[in-house]
Short mmCIF file of C-alpha atoms and ligand atoms in Angstrom, two decimals:
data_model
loop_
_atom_site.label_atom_id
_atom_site.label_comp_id
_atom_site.label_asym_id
_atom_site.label_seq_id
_atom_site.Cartn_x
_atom_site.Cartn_y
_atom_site.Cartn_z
CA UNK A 1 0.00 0.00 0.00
CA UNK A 2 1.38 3.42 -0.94
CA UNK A 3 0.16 6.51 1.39
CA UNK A 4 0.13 8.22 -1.84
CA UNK A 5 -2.57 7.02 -4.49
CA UNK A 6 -2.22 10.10 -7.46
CA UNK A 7 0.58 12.05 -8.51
CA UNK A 8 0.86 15.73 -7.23
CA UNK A 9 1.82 18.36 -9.83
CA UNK A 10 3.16 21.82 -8.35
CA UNK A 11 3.86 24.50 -10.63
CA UNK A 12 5.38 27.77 -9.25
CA UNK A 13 6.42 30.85 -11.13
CA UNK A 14 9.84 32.28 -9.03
CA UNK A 15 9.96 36.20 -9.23
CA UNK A 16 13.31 37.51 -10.27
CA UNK A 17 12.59 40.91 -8.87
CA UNK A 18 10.90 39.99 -5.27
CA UNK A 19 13.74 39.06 -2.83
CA UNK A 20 11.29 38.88 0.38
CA UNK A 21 8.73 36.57 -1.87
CA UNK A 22 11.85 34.34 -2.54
CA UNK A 23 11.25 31.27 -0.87
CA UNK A 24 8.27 30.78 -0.75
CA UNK A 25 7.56 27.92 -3.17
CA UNK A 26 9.67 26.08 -1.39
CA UNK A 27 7.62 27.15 1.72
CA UNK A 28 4.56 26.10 0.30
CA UNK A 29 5.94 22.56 -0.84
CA UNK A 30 7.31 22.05 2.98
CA UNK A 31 3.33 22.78 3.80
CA UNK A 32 2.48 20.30 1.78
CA UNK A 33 4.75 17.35 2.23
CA UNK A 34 4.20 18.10 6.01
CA UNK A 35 0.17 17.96 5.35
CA UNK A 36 0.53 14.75 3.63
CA UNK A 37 2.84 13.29 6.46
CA UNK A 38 5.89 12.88 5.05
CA UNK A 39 9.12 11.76 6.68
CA UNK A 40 10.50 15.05 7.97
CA UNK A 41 13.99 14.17 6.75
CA UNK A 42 13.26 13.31 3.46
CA UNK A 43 11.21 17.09 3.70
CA UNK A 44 13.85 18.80 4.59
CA UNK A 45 16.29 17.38 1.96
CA UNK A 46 13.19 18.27 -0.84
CA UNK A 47 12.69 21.62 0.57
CA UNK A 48 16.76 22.57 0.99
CA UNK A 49 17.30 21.28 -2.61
CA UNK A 50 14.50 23.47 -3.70
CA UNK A 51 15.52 26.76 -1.85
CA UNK A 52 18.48 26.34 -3.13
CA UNK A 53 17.22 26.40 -6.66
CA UNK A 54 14.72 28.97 -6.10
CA UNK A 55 17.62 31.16 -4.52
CA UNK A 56 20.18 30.97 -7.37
CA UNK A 57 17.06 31.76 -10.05
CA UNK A 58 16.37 34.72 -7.91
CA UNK A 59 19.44 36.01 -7.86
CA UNK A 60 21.50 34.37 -10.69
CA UNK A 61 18.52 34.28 -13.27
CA UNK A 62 16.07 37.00 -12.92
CA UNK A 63 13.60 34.44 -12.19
CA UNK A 64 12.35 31.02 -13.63
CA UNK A 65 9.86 28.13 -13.05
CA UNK A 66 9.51 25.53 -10.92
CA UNK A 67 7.74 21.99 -11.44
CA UNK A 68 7.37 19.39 -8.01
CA UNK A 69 6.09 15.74 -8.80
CA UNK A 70 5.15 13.61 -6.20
CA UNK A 71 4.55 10.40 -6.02
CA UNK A 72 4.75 7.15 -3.92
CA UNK A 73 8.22 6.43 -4.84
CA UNK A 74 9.94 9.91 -4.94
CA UNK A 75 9.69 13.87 -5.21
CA UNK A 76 10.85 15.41 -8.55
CA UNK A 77 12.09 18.96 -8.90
CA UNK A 78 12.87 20.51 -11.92
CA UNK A 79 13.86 24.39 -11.83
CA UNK A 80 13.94 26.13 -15.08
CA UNK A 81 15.48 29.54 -15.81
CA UNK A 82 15.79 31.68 -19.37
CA UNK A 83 19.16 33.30 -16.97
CA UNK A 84 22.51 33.88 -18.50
CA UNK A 85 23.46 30.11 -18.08
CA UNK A 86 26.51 28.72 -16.37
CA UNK A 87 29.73 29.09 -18.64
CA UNK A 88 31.88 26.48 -16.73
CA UNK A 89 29.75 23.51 -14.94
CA UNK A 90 32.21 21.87 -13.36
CA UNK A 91 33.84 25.19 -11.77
CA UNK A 92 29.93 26.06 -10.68
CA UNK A 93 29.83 22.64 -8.86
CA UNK A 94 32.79 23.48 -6.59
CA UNK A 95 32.30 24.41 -3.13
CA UNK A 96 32.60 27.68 -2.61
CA UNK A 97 33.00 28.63 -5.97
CA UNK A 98 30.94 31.67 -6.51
CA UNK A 99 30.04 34.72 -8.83
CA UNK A 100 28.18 36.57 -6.38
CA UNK A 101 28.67 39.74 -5.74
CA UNK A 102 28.71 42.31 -2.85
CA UNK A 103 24.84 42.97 -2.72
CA UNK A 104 24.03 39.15 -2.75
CA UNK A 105 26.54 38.89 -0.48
CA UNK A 106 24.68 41.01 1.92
CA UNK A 107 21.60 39.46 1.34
CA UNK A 108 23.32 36.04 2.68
CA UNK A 109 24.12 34.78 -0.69
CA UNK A 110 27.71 33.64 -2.40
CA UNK A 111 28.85 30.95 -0.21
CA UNK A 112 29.09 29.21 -3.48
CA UNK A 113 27.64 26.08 -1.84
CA UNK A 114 24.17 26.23 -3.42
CA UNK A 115 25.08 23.39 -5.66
CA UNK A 116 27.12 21.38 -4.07
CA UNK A 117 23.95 21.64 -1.17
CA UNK A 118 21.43 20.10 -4.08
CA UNK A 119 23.80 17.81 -5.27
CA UNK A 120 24.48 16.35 -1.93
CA UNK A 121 21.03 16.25 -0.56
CA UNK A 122 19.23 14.42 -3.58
CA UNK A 123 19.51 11.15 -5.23
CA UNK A 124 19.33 11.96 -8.42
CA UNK A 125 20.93 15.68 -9.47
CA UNK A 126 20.83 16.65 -13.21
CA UNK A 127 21.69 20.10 -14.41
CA UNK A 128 21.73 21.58 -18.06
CA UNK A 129 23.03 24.90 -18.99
CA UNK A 130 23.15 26.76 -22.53
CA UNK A 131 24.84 30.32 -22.06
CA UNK A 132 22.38 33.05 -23.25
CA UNK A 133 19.86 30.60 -22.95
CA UNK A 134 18.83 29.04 -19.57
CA UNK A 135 19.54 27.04 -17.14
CA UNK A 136 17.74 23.47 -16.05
CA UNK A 137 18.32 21.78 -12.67
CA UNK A 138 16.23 18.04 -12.24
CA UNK A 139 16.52 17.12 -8.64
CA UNK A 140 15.19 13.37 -7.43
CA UNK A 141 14.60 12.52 -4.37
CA UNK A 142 13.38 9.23 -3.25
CA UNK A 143 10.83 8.25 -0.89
CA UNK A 144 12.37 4.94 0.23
CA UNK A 145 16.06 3.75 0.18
CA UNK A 146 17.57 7.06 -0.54
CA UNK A 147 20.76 8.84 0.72
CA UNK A 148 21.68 9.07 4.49
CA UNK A 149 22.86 12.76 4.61
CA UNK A 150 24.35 13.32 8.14
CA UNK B 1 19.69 24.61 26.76
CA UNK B 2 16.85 25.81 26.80
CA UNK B 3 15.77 29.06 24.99
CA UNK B 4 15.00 30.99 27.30
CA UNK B 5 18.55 30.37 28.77
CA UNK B 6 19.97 31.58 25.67
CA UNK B 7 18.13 34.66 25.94
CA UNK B 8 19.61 34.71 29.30
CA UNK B 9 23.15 34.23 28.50
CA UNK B 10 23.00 36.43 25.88
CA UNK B 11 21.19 39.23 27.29
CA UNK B 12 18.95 39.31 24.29
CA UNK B 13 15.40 41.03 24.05
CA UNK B 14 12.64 38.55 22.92
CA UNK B 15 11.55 39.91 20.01
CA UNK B 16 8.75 36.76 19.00
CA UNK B 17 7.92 33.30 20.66
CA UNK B 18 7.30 33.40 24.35
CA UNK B 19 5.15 30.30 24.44
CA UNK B 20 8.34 28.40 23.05
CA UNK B 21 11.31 29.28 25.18
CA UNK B 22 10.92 26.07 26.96
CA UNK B 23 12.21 24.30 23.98
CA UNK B 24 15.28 22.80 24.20
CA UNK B 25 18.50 23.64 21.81
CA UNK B 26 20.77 20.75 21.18
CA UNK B 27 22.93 22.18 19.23
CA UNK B 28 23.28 25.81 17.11
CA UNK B 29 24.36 27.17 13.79
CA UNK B 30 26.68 30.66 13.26
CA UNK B 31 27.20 31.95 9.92
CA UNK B 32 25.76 35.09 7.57
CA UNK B 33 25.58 33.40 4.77
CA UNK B 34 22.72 30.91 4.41
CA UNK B 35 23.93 27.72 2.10
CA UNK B 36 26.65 28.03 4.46
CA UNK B 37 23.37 26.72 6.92
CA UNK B 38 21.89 24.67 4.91
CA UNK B 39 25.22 22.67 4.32
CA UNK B 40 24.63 21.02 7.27
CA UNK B 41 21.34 19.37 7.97
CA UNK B 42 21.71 17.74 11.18
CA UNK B 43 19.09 18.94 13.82
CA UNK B 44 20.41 22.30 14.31
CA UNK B 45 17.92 24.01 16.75
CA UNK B 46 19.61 27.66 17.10
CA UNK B 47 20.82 30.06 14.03
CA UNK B 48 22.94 32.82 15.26
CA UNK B 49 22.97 35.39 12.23
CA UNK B 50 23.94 38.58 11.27
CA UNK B 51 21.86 38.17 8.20
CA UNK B 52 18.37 40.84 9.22
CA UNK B 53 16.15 39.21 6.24
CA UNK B 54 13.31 37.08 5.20
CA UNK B 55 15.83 34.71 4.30
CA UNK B 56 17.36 34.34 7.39
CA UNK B 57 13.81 32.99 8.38
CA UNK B 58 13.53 30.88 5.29
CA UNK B 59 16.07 29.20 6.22
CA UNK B 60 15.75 27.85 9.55
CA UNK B 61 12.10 27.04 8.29
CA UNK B 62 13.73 24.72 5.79
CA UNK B 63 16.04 23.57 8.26
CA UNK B 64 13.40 23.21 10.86
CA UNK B 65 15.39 25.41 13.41
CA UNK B 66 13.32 26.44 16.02
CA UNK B 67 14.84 29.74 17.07
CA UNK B 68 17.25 32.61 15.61
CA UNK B 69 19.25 35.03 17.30
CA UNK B 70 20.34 38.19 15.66
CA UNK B 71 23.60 39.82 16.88
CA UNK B 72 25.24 43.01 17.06
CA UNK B 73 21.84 44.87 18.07
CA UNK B 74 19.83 44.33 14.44
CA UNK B 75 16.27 44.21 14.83
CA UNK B 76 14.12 42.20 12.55
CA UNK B 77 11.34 44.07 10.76
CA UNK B 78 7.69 43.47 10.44
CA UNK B 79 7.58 41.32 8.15
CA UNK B 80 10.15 39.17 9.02
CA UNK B 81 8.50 38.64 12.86
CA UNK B 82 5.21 37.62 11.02
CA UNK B 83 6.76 35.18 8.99
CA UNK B 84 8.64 33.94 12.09
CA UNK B 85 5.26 33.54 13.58
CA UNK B 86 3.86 31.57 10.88
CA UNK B 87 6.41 29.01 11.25
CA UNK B 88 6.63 29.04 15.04
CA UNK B 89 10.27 30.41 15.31
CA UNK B 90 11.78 32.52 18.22
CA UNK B 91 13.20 35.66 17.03
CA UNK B 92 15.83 36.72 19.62
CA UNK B 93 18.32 39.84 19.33
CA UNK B 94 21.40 40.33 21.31
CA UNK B 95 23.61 43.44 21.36
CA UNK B 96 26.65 40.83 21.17
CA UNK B 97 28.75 39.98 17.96
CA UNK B 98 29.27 37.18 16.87
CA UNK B 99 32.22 35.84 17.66
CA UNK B 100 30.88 36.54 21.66
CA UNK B 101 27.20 35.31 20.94
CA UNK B 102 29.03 31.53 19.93
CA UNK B 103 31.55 32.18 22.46
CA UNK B 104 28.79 32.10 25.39
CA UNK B 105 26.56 30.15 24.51
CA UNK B 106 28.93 27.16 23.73
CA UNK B 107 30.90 27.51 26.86
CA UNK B 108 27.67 27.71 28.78
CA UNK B 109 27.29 24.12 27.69
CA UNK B 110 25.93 24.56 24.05
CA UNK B 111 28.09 22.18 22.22
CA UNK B 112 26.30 20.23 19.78
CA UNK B 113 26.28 16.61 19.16
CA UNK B 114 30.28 15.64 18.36
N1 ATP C 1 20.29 29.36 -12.29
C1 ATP C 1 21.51 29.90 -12.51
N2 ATP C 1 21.73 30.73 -13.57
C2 ATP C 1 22.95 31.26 -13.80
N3 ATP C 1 24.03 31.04 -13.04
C3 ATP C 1 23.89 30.21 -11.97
C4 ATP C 1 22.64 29.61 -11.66
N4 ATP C 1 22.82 28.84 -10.55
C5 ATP C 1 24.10 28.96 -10.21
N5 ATP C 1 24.77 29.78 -11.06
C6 ATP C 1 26.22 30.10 -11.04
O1 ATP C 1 26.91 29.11 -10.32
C7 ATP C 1 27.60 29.67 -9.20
C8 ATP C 1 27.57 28.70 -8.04
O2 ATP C 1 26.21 28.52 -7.58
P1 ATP C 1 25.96 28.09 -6.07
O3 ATP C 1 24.51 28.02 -5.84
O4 ATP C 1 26.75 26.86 -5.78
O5 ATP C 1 26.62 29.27 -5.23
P2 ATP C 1 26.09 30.77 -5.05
O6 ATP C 1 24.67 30.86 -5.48
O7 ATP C 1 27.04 31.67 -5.71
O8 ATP C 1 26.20 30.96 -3.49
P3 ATP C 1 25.25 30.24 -2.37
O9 ATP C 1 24.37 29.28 -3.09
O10 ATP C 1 26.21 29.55 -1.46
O11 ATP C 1 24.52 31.33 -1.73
C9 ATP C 1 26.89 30.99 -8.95
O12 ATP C 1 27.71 31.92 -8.29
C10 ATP C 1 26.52 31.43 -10.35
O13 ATP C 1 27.63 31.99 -11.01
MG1 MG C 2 23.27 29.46 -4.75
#
């Protein structure tokens, strides 16, 4: 028997522009898994993979999309961004490896550990990036026999 | 500890949360930058922070941490206390930096789990 029965679809739009909104899809999918009685662990990894995301579009991107699945096995994120792209992946992935600057500095951001964060707390991390384009993060997280993160 | 020892030790103004400072903090968080937070996801019941923002607040929501103290004397604005109070967090402030805040409250026993 699985607790969950349907899929759940959640569609956000992420405001470029709005720092104090910022957040708050992620806040509203923490309501949710908590409503439907999820593990809080496996929460809190969804919801810090997905701040994470909805950070850097905010303040890398201008903004973007952002598309939750649920289902009995696993949570799906996918963030989507029409940004300035990442020019070198593999640099972006490093921790603390940042182009941040003084203002999102100030506003808590530039640790340069966003992505190393989503990459560590889900199973399944998938990012695409096409410079003048966009930028596409997948994040899976699964419901049973996932990653300890300590 | 409890939280309303920390606002003890710290000499800090309660700001939001009175029916909560009889939770206990096993552990606590100091940083401005927020990933820096969220890198580590162990039960962390206390954020210190320098960071006066919404995201400040985020953040311990996402990392279910029950209370945040602000140092060197910034207050947290209206709209930041009434998120706080959505999510059941204790806003304290403390005129101490830092570097002190940490200092106290982990010598007064706050240690976190090794
Ligand atoms: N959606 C995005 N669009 C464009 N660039 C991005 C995007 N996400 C990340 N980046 C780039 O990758 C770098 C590293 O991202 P990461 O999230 O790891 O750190 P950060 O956002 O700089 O700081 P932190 O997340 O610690 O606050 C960023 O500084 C930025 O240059
Ligand atoms: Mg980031």
């Amino acid at each position: 028997m699985s607790f969950l029965s349907e899929l759940i679809k959640l569609v956000y739009q992420v405001d470029g522009d709005d720092f104090t909104a910022a957040g708050s899809a992620s806040s509203d999918v923490k309501r949710i898994m908590k409503q439907l009685g999820m593990d809080s662990e496996i929460t809190r990894r969804v919801t810090i993979c997905m701040y994470e995301g909805e950070m850097n579009m905010v303040i890398h991107a201008k903004g973007g999309e952002a598309f939750v699945e649920i289902d009995d096995e696993k949570v799906k994120i996918l963030m989507k961004d029409k940004g300035p792209g990442i020019p070198d992946l593999n640099l972006a992935m490093q921790e603390g490896w940042t182009t941040a600057d003084e203002t999102a500095r100030n506003l808590g951001f530039g640790a340069g550990m966003g992505l190393p964060n989503m990459k560590r707390y889900s199973d399944e991390f998938q990012i695409e990036t096409k410079m003048g384009e966009g930028t596409t993060v997948t994040m899976q997280i699964w419901l049973n026999g996932g990653k300890k993160v300590a | 500890m409890k939280i309303r020892e920390v606002q003890a030790i710290l000499n800090a103004t309660l700001v939001y949360g009175e029916e909560f400072i009889d939770k206990e903090m096993i552990s606590a968080c100091g940083s401005d930058l927020m990933s820096d937070v969220l890198a580590y996801v162990k039960e962390q019941g206390l954020l210190l922070t320098g960071l006066v923002n919404p995201q400040a607040i985020r953040t311990a929501e996402m990392m279910d941490m029950k209370c945040i103290v602000f140092v060197r004397g910034k207050m947290p604005d209206s709209s930041m206390i009434q998120l706080a109070e959505e999510h059941g967090i204790v806003l304290l402030c403390t005129e101490y930096h830092m570097y002190k805040a940490c200092g106290l409250l982990y010598s007064n026993g706050l240690c976190g789990k090794e």
